[in-house]
Each structure stands twice: as C-alpha cells, then as structure tokens.
Amino acid sequence: MTRHQPTDEAPPPRTPTHHLALRFSNTRRGARLARQLAVQQFTEWTSLPHDSDPARTVALVTAELAANAFRHGSLPGRDFRPVLLLLPSALRIEVTDTRPECLPPRTTPQPADETSGRGLLLVQAYADRWGS
C-alpha cells in the first residue's frame, strides 16, 4: 500500500519498468544468493553503487524475507522465489516461500532481550519510511 498526497495529477503508473523472478534452493546458501542477486540487479537497474543506502536496504529486506522463507516455510525439494519489480517510483521486493498455502501464525512482540523475531519489524520500518 502506498501513501499518496492529494493532488490534481493522476497517480504515477504502477507498471514495472523492470522485473526479475528466479527460484532458489531453500537453503542458507539460496537465501544468501537471493540477497546478492537482488543487490546486483538493483544496482544495475538504478546505477547506484553497491554501498549506497538504498542498495544496503535492498540487501537487508531481501535477506530477511529470504531467511524467513528458509526458516519458516521450508519443505524438502521445493524452492523459494524472490521477485524484484522496479516501479517508476519504488522497488518492490516479494518472496514466496515453499509453503504459500500456509499463512504464518500471528505472533506477539518479543521481549527486548530476545535475539530473533524482529526481522519483519525492520522490513516494516523500511516500508513505512519509504511510504509503502
């Protein structure tokens, strides 16, 4: 969902200018390769350097979504699929795990001393910051 300021102009088109979808093995190596490929493709599409803030954000978001697909949606012999869509004013990152028929359980916030369980909060924070 994208926030728009009210204007007299039509909203920007949501048709991707670039699109990439691949399948990766549902392993740690597959998750790492998905992150590396996402950053590589993003920097090629935008001509931004690998060490730019947007490229680092792409790496973080892709890594978290791919790791969640690996950890929580794993089935032997089934791959996960990251999709990158470069829109005129945004980059959309989607990851479909190997169990798309199963929704994750609702969770409650973890105590501050927990070492895991906050990755999607990071993804949400970036999405909010970017207006999505």
mmCIF file of C-alpha atoms in Angstrom:
data_model
loop_
_atom_site.group_PDB
_atom_site.id
_atom_site.type_symbol
_atom_site.label_atom_id
_atom_site.label_comp_id
_atom_site.label_asym_id
_atom_site.label_seq_id
_atom_site.Cartn_x
_atom_site.Cartn_y
_atom_site.Cartn_z
ATOM 1 C CA MET A 1 0.000 0.000 0.000
ATOM 2 C CA THR A 2 1.450 3.372 -0.951
ATOM 3 C CA ARG A 3 0.603 6.700 0.617
ATOM 4 C CA HIS A 4 -0.189 9.477 -1.874
ATOM 5 C CA GLN A 5 -0.510 13.177 -1.251
ATOM 6 C CA PRO A 6 -3.780 14.570 -2.652
ATOM 7 C CA THR A 7 -3.083 16.363 -5.927
ATOM 8 C CA ASP A 8 -4.873 17.198 -9.134
ATOM 9 C CA GLU A 9 -2.458 14.953 -11.034
ATOM 10 C CA ALA A 10 -3.105 11.313 -11.795
ATOM 11 C CA PRO A 11 -1.190 8.876 -9.563
ATOM 12 C CA PRO A 12 2.046 7.544 -11.037
ATOM 13 C CA PRO A 13 1.784 4.357 -13.100
ATOM 14 C CA ARG A 14 2.350 1.127 -11.164
ATOM 15 C CA THR A 15 3.580 -0.859 -14.150
ATOM 16 C CA PRO A 16 7.077 -2.180 -13.509
ATOM 17 C CA THR A 17 9.846 -0.813 -15.687
ATOM 18 C CA HIS A 18 11.951 -3.886 -14.827
ATOM 19 C CA HIS A 19 11.022 -7.307 -13.477
ATOM 20 C CA LEU A 20 13.063 -10.249 -12.226
ATOM 21 C CA ALA A 21 11.805 -13.535 -10.745
ATOM 22 C CA LEU A 22 14.010 -16.540 -10.015
ATOM 23 C CA ARG A 23 13.891 -19.678 -7.903
ATOM 24 C CA PHE A 24 16.491 -20.570 -5.289
ATOM 25 C CA SER A 25 17.092 -23.710 -3.291
ATOM 26 C CA ASN A 26 15.504 -23.498 0.123
ATOM 27 C CA THR A 27 18.855 -23.375 1.926
ATOM 28 C CA ARG A 28 21.024 -20.789 3.665
ATOM 29 C CA ARG A 29 23.105 -20.638 0.500
ATOM 30 C CA GLY A 30 19.974 -19.982 -1.572
ATOM 31 C CA ALA A 31 18.952 -17.153 0.770
ATOM 32 C CA ARG A 32 22.434 -15.613 0.542
ATOM 33 C CA LEU A 33 22.439 -15.867 -3.265
ATOM 34 C CA ALA A 34 18.979 -14.260 -3.446
ATOM 35 C CA ARG A 35 20.240 -11.287 -1.398
ATOM 36 C CA GLN A 36 23.359 -10.906 -3.547
ATOM 37 C CA LEU A 37 21.376 -11.127 -6.775
ATOM 38 C CA ALA A 38 18.793 -8.588 -5.553
ATOM 39 C CA VAL A 39 21.502 -6.035 -4.777
ATOM 40 C CA GLN A 40 23.322 -6.735 -8.050
ATOM 41 C CA GLN A 41 20.132 -6.346 -10.097
ATOM 42 C CA PHE A 42 19.039 -3.217 -8.207
ATOM 43 C CA THR A 43 22.390 -1.514 -8.765
ATOM 44 C CA GLU A 44 22.342 -2.408 -12.466
ATOM 45 C CA TRP A 45 18.825 -1.030 -12.885
ATOM 46 C CA THR A 46 19.467 2.187 -10.949
ATOM 47 C CA SER A 47 23.219 2.768 -11.498
ATOM 48 C CA LEU A 48 23.580 3.295 -7.742
ATOM 49 C CA PRO A 49 26.719 1.899 -6.080
ATOM 50 C CA HIS A 50 26.608 -1.325 -4.065
ATOM 51 C CA ASP A 51 27.474 0.560 -0.880
ATOM 52 C CA SER A 52 24.681 3.156 -1.228
ATOM 53 C CA ASP A 53 21.955 3.339 1.428
ATOM 54 C CA PRO A 54 19.226 2.140 -0.980
ATOM 55 C CA ALA A 55 21.337 -0.879 -2.014
ATOM 56 C CA ARG A 56 22.010 -1.729 1.644
ATOM 57 C CA THR A 57 18.293 -1.508 2.315
ATOM 58 C CA VAL A 58 17.577 -3.867 -0.598
ATOM 59 C CA ALA A 59 20.127 -6.282 0.891
ATOM 60 C CA LEU A 60 18.590 -6.110 4.373
ATOM 61 C CA VAL A 61 14.974 -6.516 3.247
ATOM 62 C CA THR A 62 15.765 -9.313 0.792
ATOM 63 C CA ALA A 63 17.935 -11.117 3.349
ATOM 64 C CA GLU A 64 15.200 -11.006 5.977
ATOM 65 C CA LEU A 65 12.438 -12.181 3.650
ATOM 66 C CA ALA A 66 14.610 -14.949 2.162
ATOM 67 C CA ALA A 67 15.745 -16.087 5.614
ATOM 68 C CA ASN A 68 12.127 -16.249 6.774
ATOM 69 C CA ALA A 69 11.217 -18.319 3.718
ATOM 70 C CA PHE A 70 14.086 -20.671 4.509
ATOM 71 C CA ARG A 71 13.426 -20.931 8.267
ATOM 72 C CA HIS A 72 9.648 -20.993 8.383
ATOM 73 C CA GLY A 73 8.406 -22.191 5.011
ATOM 74 C CA SER A 74 10.790 -24.977 4.203
ATOM 75 C CA LEU A 75 9.743 -28.200 2.533
ATOM 76 C CA PRO A 76 12.294 -30.629 1.093
ATOM 77 C CA GLY A 77 12.612 -30.378 -2.677
ATOM 78 C CA ARG A 78 10.718 -27.084 -3.002
ATOM 79 C CA ASP A 79 12.384 -23.761 -3.804
ATOM 80 C CA PHE A 80 11.553 -20.209 -2.759
ATOM 81 C CA ARG A 81 11.039 -17.400 -5.248
ATOM 82 C CA PRO A 82 12.138 -13.781 -4.857
ATOM 83 C CA VAL A 83 10.634 -11.225 -7.240
ATOM 84 C CA LEU A 84 12.014 -7.738 -7.843
ATOM 85 C CA LEU A 85 9.831 -5.140 -9.525
ATOM 86 C CA LEU A 86 11.309 -1.745 -10.310
ATOM 87 C CA LEU A 87 8.389 0.663 -10.459
ATOM 88 C CA PRO A 88 8.674 4.274 -11.637
ATOM 89 C CA SER A 89 8.927 5.491 -8.038
ATOM 90 C CA ALA A 90 9.718 2.396 -5.946
ATOM 91 C CA LEU A 91 11.269 -1.035 -5.779
ATOM 92 C CA ARG A 92 9.000 -3.893 -4.742
ATOM 93 C CA ILE A 93 10.568 -6.991 -3.196
ATOM 94 C CA GLU A 94 8.431 -10.108 -2.868
ATOM 95 C CA VAL A 95 9.454 -13.536 -1.607
ATOM 96 C CA THR A 96 7.209 -16.571 -1.934
ATOM 97 C CA ASP A 97 8.254 -19.471 0.251
ATOM 98 C CA THR A 98 7.795 -23.157 -0.457
ATOM 99 C CA ARG A 99 4.565 -23.292 1.516
ATOM 100 C CA PRO A 100 2.396 -20.491 0.080
ATOM 101 C CA GLU A 101 -0.749 -22.331 1.170
ATOM 102 C CA CYS A 102 0.178 -21.885 4.869
ATOM 103 C CA LEU A 103 -0.047 -18.458 6.494
ATOM 104 C CA PRO A 104 2.344 -17.767 9.371
ATOM 105 C CA PRO A 105 0.854 -17.700 12.872
ATOM 106 C CA ARG A 106 0.193 -14.338 14.446
ATOM 107 C CA THR A 107 2.936 -13.512 16.913
ATOM 108 C CA THR A 108 3.208 -11.227 19.866
ATOM 109 C CA PRO A 109 6.095 -8.768 20.286
ATOM 110 C CA GLN A 110 9.214 -10.402 21.689
ATOM 111 C CA PRO A 111 10.926 -9.171 24.881
ATOM 112 C CA ALA A 112 13.823 -6.778 24.261
ATOM 113 C CA ASP A 113 16.420 -9.400 25.211
ATOM 114 C CA GLU A 114 15.352 -11.907 22.528
ATOM 115 C CA THR A 115 17.869 -12.364 19.711
ATOM 116 C CA SER A 116 15.384 -13.230 16.962
ATOM 117 C CA GLY A 117 11.864 -12.446 15.868
ATOM 118 C CA ARG A 118 12.301 -8.803 14.982
ATOM 119 C CA GLY A 119 13.329 -9.039 11.328
ATOM 120 C CA LEU A 120 9.884 -8.301 9.941
ATOM 121 C CA LEU A 121 9.759 -5.237 12.194
ATOM 122 C CA LEU A 122 12.820 -3.988 10.303
ATOM 123 C CA VAL A 123 11.109 -4.701 6.992
ATOM 124 C CA GLN A 124 8.001 -2.850 8.200
ATOM 125 C CA ALA A 125 10.103 0.111 9.386
ATOM 126 C CA TYR A 126 11.739 0.442 5.965
ATOM 127 C CA ALA A 127 8.390 0.095 4.209
ATOM 128 C CA ASP A 128 6.890 2.803 6.424
ATOM 129 C CA ARG A 129 9.934 5.021 5.865
ATOM 130 C CA TRP A 130 9.606 4.590 2.108
ATOM 131 C CA GLY A 131 5.853 5.190 2.182
ATOM 132 C CA SER A 132 4.721 1.664 1.365
#
